[in-house]
Amino acid sequence: MLQLILGGARSGKSRLAEKLATDSALAVTYIATSQPLDGEMSERVRHHRERRPAHWALIEEPIELARVLRENARADTCLLVDCLTLWLTNLLMLEDPQRLTAERDALLHCLADLPGEIVFVSNETGMGVVPLGELTRRYVDEAGWLHQALAERCQRVVLTVAGLPLTLKGTAL
């Protein structure tokens, strides 16, 4: 099953995804896309690490998400990807503008063939004002297009607000 958990900052989306991974009763591999490049991001990473069970496997991959999914997806495993918008940011910051398209397409094309459970976490950024800067507007557009494409492919899509899940597609939680 493919699941997409969306929400704003501190909406409870990661906590919900971690609960779904635990409830799957499968071995869990947490795929972290962040790059703790400053103190604030390092603190966020520390907070997430402390909350996760110690027996979960961890893969840190900021760019090649499709490759990591293909290499690690198994029928007896739940992969938890946190988060897609950080992954998208990493791609937008690369020197090669074609890399984002290649990595996004690779992700979308590999999903149908992956066994096991996969839970994606991503920030819903399209509910606010239109950003002023070109890069920020591109980020919001790319995130929106990615979310739409993933939502088509996922069996369950959930929007999390104030820690409460609102099921948009699939079986309610």
PDB file of C-alpha atoms in Angstrom:
ATOM      1  CA  MET A   1       0.000   0.000   0.000  1.00  0.00           C
ATOM      2  CA  LEU A   2       1.182   3.503  -0.835  1.00  0.00           C
ATOM      3  CA  GLN A   3       0.153   6.270   1.539  1.00  0.00           C
ATOM      4  CA  LEU A   4       0.704  10.027   1.347  1.00  0.00           C
ATOM      5  CA  ILE A   5       0.481  12.057   4.556  1.00  0.00           C
ATOM      6  CA  LEU A   6       0.255  15.805   3.957  1.00  0.00           C
ATOM      7  CA  GLY A   7       0.128  18.692   6.386  1.00  0.00           C
ATOM      8  CA  GLY A   8       1.650  21.981   7.399  1.00  0.00           C
ATOM      9  CA  ALA A   9       4.597  22.494   9.706  1.00  0.00           C
ATOM     10  CA  ARG A  10       4.010  20.888  13.107  1.00  0.00           C
ATOM     11  CA  SER A  11       0.644  19.512  11.994  1.00  0.00           C
ATOM     12  CA  GLY A  12       1.336  16.000  13.318  1.00  0.00           C
ATOM     13  CA  LYS A  13       2.008  14.425   9.914  1.00  0.00           C
ATOM     14  CA  SER A  14       5.299  12.745  10.896  1.00  0.00           C
ATOM     15  CA  ARG A  15       3.808  11.438  14.127  1.00  0.00           C
ATOM     16  CA  LEU A  16       0.867   9.981  12.177  1.00  0.00           C
ATOM     17  CA  ALA A  17       3.210   8.391   9.616  1.00  0.00           C
ATOM     18  CA  GLU A  18       5.269   6.844  12.415  1.00  0.00           C
ATOM     19  CA  LYS A  19       2.091   5.431  13.984  1.00  0.00           C
ATOM     20  CA  LEU A  20       1.029   3.939  10.631  1.00  0.00           C
ATOM     21  CA  ALA A  21       4.473   2.382  10.222  1.00  0.00           C
ATOM     22  CA  THR A  22       4.327   0.907  13.727  1.00  0.00           C
ATOM     23  CA  ASP A  23       0.762  -0.344  13.220  1.00  0.00           C
ATOM     24  CA  SER A  24       1.789  -2.106   9.999  1.00  0.00           C
ATOM     25  CA  ALA A  25       3.536  -4.763  12.169  1.00  0.00           C
ATOM     26  CA  LEU A  26       6.264  -4.901   9.505  1.00  0.00           C
ATOM     27  CA  ALA A  27       9.955  -4.161   9.827  1.00  0.00           C
ATOM     28  CA  VAL A  28      10.341  -0.396   9.370  1.00  0.00           C
ATOM     29  CA  THR A  29      13.002   1.481   7.465  1.00  0.00           C
ATOM     30  CA  TYR A  30      12.946   5.235   7.918  1.00  0.00           C
ATOM     31  CA  ILE A  31      14.225   7.128   4.881  1.00  0.00           C
ATOM     32  CA  ALA A  32      15.317  10.624   5.872  1.00  0.00           C
ATOM     33  CA  THR A  33      15.732  13.182   3.094  1.00  0.00           C
ATOM     34  CA  SER A  34      16.858  16.124   5.209  1.00  0.00           C
ATOM     35  CA  GLN A  35      20.325  17.575   5.252  1.00  0.00           C
ATOM     36  CA  PRO A  36      20.975  19.125   8.674  1.00  0.00           C
ATOM     37  CA  LEU A  37      22.977  22.077   7.357  1.00  0.00           C
ATOM     38  CA  ASP A  38      22.264  24.427  10.272  1.00  0.00           C
ATOM     39  CA  GLY A  39      21.549  24.282  13.985  1.00  0.00           C
ATOM     40  CA  GLU A  40      17.780  24.562  13.663  1.00  0.00           C
ATOM     41  CA  MET A  41      17.577  21.680  11.186  1.00  0.00           C
ATOM     42  CA  SER A  42      19.941  19.613  13.335  1.00  0.00           C
ATOM     43  CA  GLU A  43      17.542  20.144  16.249  1.00  0.00           C
ATOM     44  CA  ARG A  44      14.590  18.955  14.108  1.00  0.00           C
ATOM     45  CA  VAL A  45      16.543  15.847  13.113  1.00  0.00           C
ATOM     46  CA  ARG A  46      17.426  15.164  16.759  1.00  0.00           C
ATOM     47  CA  HIS A  47      13.761  15.480  17.764  1.00  0.00           C
ATOM     48  CA  HIS A  48      12.699  12.994  15.062  1.00  0.00           C
ATOM     49  CA  ARG A  49      15.461  10.528  16.029  1.00  0.00           C
ATOM     50  CA  GLU A  50      14.447  10.585  19.699  1.00  0.00           C
ATOM     51  CA  ARG A  51      10.832   9.862  18.822  1.00  0.00           C
ATOM     52  CA  ARG A  52      11.552   6.881  16.550  1.00  0.00           C
ATOM     53  CA  PRO A  53      11.953   3.341  17.888  1.00  0.00           C
ATOM     54  CA  ALA A  54      15.633   2.331  18.122  1.00  0.00           C
ATOM     55  CA  HIS A  55      15.035  -0.907  16.190  1.00  0.00           C
ATOM     56  CA  TRP A  56      13.941   0.908  13.015  1.00  0.00           C
ATOM     57  CA  ALA A  57      16.510   0.938  10.231  1.00  0.00           C
ATOM     58  CA  LEU A  58      17.591   4.360   8.980  1.00  0.00           C
ATOM     59  CA  ILE A  59      18.684   5.459   5.510  1.00  0.00           C
ATOM     60  CA  GLU A  60      19.684   9.058   4.912  1.00  0.00           C
ATOM     61  CA  GLU A  61      19.274   9.953   1.230  1.00  0.00           C
ATOM     62  CA  PRO A  62      18.747  13.553   0.113  1.00  0.00           C
ATOM     63  CA  ILE A  63      18.615  12.994  -3.674  1.00  0.00           C
ATOM     64  CA  GLU A  64      18.238   9.452  -5.071  1.00  0.00           C
ATOM     65  CA  LEU A  65      14.923   8.502  -3.498  1.00  0.00           C
ATOM     66  CA  ALA A  66      13.714   6.175  -6.291  1.00  0.00           C
ATOM     67  CA  ARG A  67      16.940   4.169  -6.123  1.00  0.00           C
ATOM     68  CA  VAL A  68      16.666   3.782  -2.342  1.00  0.00           C
ATOM     69  CA  LEU A  69      13.013   2.710  -2.605  1.00  0.00           C
ATOM     70  CA  ARG A  70      13.809   0.111  -5.282  1.00  0.00           C
ATOM     71  CA  GLU A  71      16.722  -1.256  -3.244  1.00  0.00           C
ATOM     72  CA  ASN A  72      14.816  -1.493   0.057  1.00  0.00           C
ATOM     73  CA  ALA A  73      11.152  -2.196  -0.692  1.00  0.00           C
ATOM     74  CA  ARG A  74      10.148  -5.725   0.338  1.00  0.00           C
ATOM     75  CA  ALA A  75       6.842  -7.402   1.102  1.00  0.00           C
ATOM     76  CA  ASP A  76       7.784  -7.675   4.785  1.00  0.00           C
ATOM     77  CA  THR A  77       8.877  -4.030   5.150  1.00  0.00           C
ATOM     78  CA  CYS A  78       7.303  -0.634   5.673  1.00  0.00           C
ATOM     79  CA  LEU A  79       9.333   2.236   4.238  1.00  0.00           C
ATOM     80  CA  LEU A  80       8.630   5.638   5.777  1.00  0.00           C
ATOM     81  CA  VAL A  81       9.887   8.577   3.692  1.00  0.00           C
ATOM     82  CA  ASP A  82      10.132  11.861   5.594  1.00  0.00           C
ATOM     83  CA  CYS A  83       9.900  14.198   3.831  1.00  0.00           C
ATOM     84  CA  LEU A  84       9.214  14.775   0.157  1.00  0.00           C
ATOM     85  CA  THR A  85       9.329  18.568   0.293  1.00  0.00           C
ATOM     86  CA  LEU A  86      12.827  18.486   1.827  1.00  0.00           C
ATOM     87  CA  TRP A  87      13.815  16.071  -0.956  1.00  0.00           C
ATOM     88  CA  LEU A  88      12.340  18.489  -3.494  1.00  0.00           C
ATOM     89  CA  THR A  89      14.277  21.390  -1.937  1.00  0.00           C
ATOM     90  CA  ASN A  90      17.514  19.390  -2.177  1.00  0.00           C
ATOM     91  CA  LEU A  91      16.852  18.811  -5.879  1.00  0.00           C
ATOM     92  CA  LEU A  92      15.973  22.449  -6.539  1.00  0.00           C
ATOM     93  CA  MET A  93      19.281  23.538  -5.011  1.00  0.00           C
ATOM     94  CA  LEU A  94      21.415  21.376  -7.318  1.00  0.00           C
ATOM     95  CA  GLU A  95      23.448  22.916 -10.121  1.00  0.00           C
ATOM     96  CA  ASP A  96      21.804  20.616 -12.700  1.00  0.00           C
ATOM     97  CA  PRO A  97      18.202  21.788 -13.324  1.00  0.00           C
ATOM     98  CA  GLN A  98      17.373  18.535 -15.179  1.00  0.00           C
ATOM     99  CA  ARG A  99      18.085  16.418 -12.115  1.00  0.00           C
ATOM    100  CA  LEU A 100      14.788  17.354 -10.456  1.00  0.00           C
ATOM    101  CA  THR A 101      12.806  16.157 -13.464  1.00  0.00           C
ATOM    102  CA  ALA A 102      14.833  12.950 -13.730  1.00  0.00           C
ATOM    103  CA  GLU A 103      14.556  12.082 -10.014  1.00  0.00           C
ATOM    104  CA  ARG A 104      10.839  12.978  -9.816  1.00  0.00           C
ATOM    105  CA  ASP A 105      10.065  10.895 -12.899  1.00  0.00           C
ATOM    106  CA  ALA A 106      12.117   7.983 -11.542  1.00  0.00           C
ATOM    107  CA  LEU A 107      10.147   8.135  -8.285  1.00  0.00           C
ATOM    108  CA  LEU A 108       6.757   8.242  -9.964  1.00  0.00           C
ATOM    109  CA  HIS A 109       7.632   5.425 -12.390  1.00  0.00           C
ATOM    110  CA  CYS A 110       8.969   3.012  -9.764  1.00  0.00           C
ATOM    111  CA  LEU A 111       5.986   3.159  -7.383  1.00  0.00           C
ATOM    112  CA  ALA A 112       3.729   0.647  -9.141  1.00  0.00           C
ATOM    113  CA  ASP A 113       6.358  -2.101  -8.890  1.00  0.00           C
ATOM    114  CA  LEU A 114       7.348  -1.674  -5.242  1.00  0.00           C
ATOM    115  CA  PRO A 115       6.291  -4.356  -2.755  1.00  0.00           C
ATOM    116  CA  GLY A 116       5.396  -3.750   0.882  1.00  0.00           C
ATOM    117  CA  GLU A 117       4.068  -0.635   2.571  1.00  0.00           C
ATOM    118  CA  ILE A 118       5.358   2.836   1.773  1.00  0.00           C
ATOM    119  CA  VAL A 119       4.349   5.940   3.706  1.00  0.00           C
ATOM    120  CA  PHE A 120       5.333   9.331   2.293  1.00  0.00           C
ATOM    121  CA  VAL A 121       5.312  12.488   4.406  1.00  0.00           C
ATOM    122  CA  SER A 122       5.189  15.906   2.771  1.00  0.00           C
ATOM    123  CA  ASN A 123       4.418  19.527   3.604  1.00  0.00           C
ATOM    124  CA  GLU A 124       1.279  20.934   2.033  1.00  0.00           C
ATOM    125  CA  THR A 125       2.465  24.338   0.879  1.00  0.00           C
ATOM    126  CA  GLY A 126      -0.298  25.336  -1.512  1.00  0.00           C
ATOM    127  CA  MET A 127      -2.747  26.676   1.048  1.00  0.00           C
ATOM    128  CA  GLY A 128      -1.025  29.990   1.739  1.00  0.00           C
ATOM    129  CA  VAL A 129      -0.228  33.175  -0.090  1.00  0.00           C
ATOM    130  CA  VAL A 130       1.706  33.130  -3.370  1.00  0.00           C
ATOM    131  CA  PRO A 131       5.409  33.543  -2.485  1.00  0.00           C
ATOM    132  CA  LEU A 132       7.300  36.596  -3.738  1.00  0.00           C
ATOM    133  CA  GLY A 133      10.512  34.971  -4.967  1.00  0.00           C
ATOM    134  CA  GLU A 134      10.922  32.972  -8.176  1.00  0.00           C
ATOM    135  CA  LEU A 135      12.599  29.992  -6.469  1.00  0.00           C
ATOM    136  CA  THR A 136       9.944  29.867  -3.758  1.00  0.00           C
ATOM    137  CA  ARG A 137       7.127  30.023  -6.314  1.00  0.00           C
ATOM    138  CA  ARG A 138       8.798  27.192  -8.260  1.00  0.00           C
ATOM    139  CA  TYR A 139       9.103  25.167  -5.043  1.00  0.00           C
ATOM    140  CA  VAL A 140       5.379  25.574  -4.272  1.00  0.00           C
ATOM    141  CA  ASP A 141       4.461  24.681  -7.873  1.00  0.00           C
ATOM    142  CA  GLU A 142       6.750  21.631  -7.952  1.00  0.00           C
ATOM    143  CA  ALA A 143       5.443  20.426  -4.577  1.00  0.00           C
ATOM    144  CA  GLY A 144       1.842  20.805  -5.741  1.00  0.00           C
ATOM    145  CA  TRP A 145       2.480  18.887  -8.965  1.00  0.00           C
ATOM    146  CA  LEU A 146       4.369  16.161  -7.081  1.00  0.00           C
ATOM    147  CA  HIS A 147       1.559  15.800  -4.541  1.00  0.00           C
ATOM    148  CA  GLN A 148      -1.058  15.525  -7.287  1.00  0.00           C
ATOM    149  CA  ALA A 149       0.922  12.845  -9.111  1.00  0.00           C
ATOM    150  CA  LEU A 150       1.555  10.889  -5.908  1.00  0.00           C
ATOM    151  CA  ALA A 151      -2.060  11.196  -4.768  1.00  0.00           C
ATOM    152  CA  GLU A 152      -3.144   9.538  -8.026  1.00  0.00           C
ATOM    153  CA  ARG A 153      -0.856   6.585  -7.306  1.00  0.00           C
ATOM    154  CA  CYS A 154      -1.476   6.217  -3.557  1.00  0.00           C
ATOM    155  CA  GLN A 155      -4.243   4.075  -2.101  1.00  0.00           C
ATOM    156  CA  ARG A 156      -4.596   6.440   0.880  1.00  0.00           C
ATOM    157  CA  VAL A 157      -4.023  10.203   1.123  1.00  0.00           C
ATOM    158  CA  VAL A 158      -4.412  11.968   4.468  1.00  0.00           C
ATOM    159  CA  LEU A 159      -4.265  15.672   5.332  1.00  0.00           C
ATOM    160  CA  THR A 160      -3.193  16.301   8.915  1.00  0.00           C
ATOM    161  CA  VAL A 161      -4.262  19.487  10.699  1.00  0.00           C
ATOM    162  CA  ALA A 162      -3.672  20.164  14.404  1.00  0.00           C
ATOM    163  CA  GLY A 163      -2.749  16.500  14.872  1.00  0.00           C
ATOM    164  CA  LEU A 164      -6.045  15.335  13.395  1.00  0.00           C
ATOM    165  CA  PRO A 165      -6.091  13.179  10.254  1.00  0.00           C
ATOM    166  CA  LEU A 166      -8.575  13.963   7.504  1.00  0.00           C
ATOM    167  CA  THR A 167      -8.668  11.123   4.967  1.00  0.00           C
ATOM    168  CA  LEU A 168      -8.882  12.525   1.450  1.00  0.00           C
ATOM    169  CA  LYS A 169      -8.651   9.199  -0.389  1.00  0.00           C
ATOM    170  CA  GLY A 170      -8.955   5.575   0.686  1.00  0.00           C
ATOM    171  CA  THR A 171      -9.903   3.937   3.940  1.00  0.00           C
ATOM    172  CA  ALA A 172     -10.430   6.361   6.831  1.00  0.00           C
ATOM    173  CA  LEU A 173      -8.061   6.161   9.789  1.00  0.00           C
TER     174      LEU A 173
END
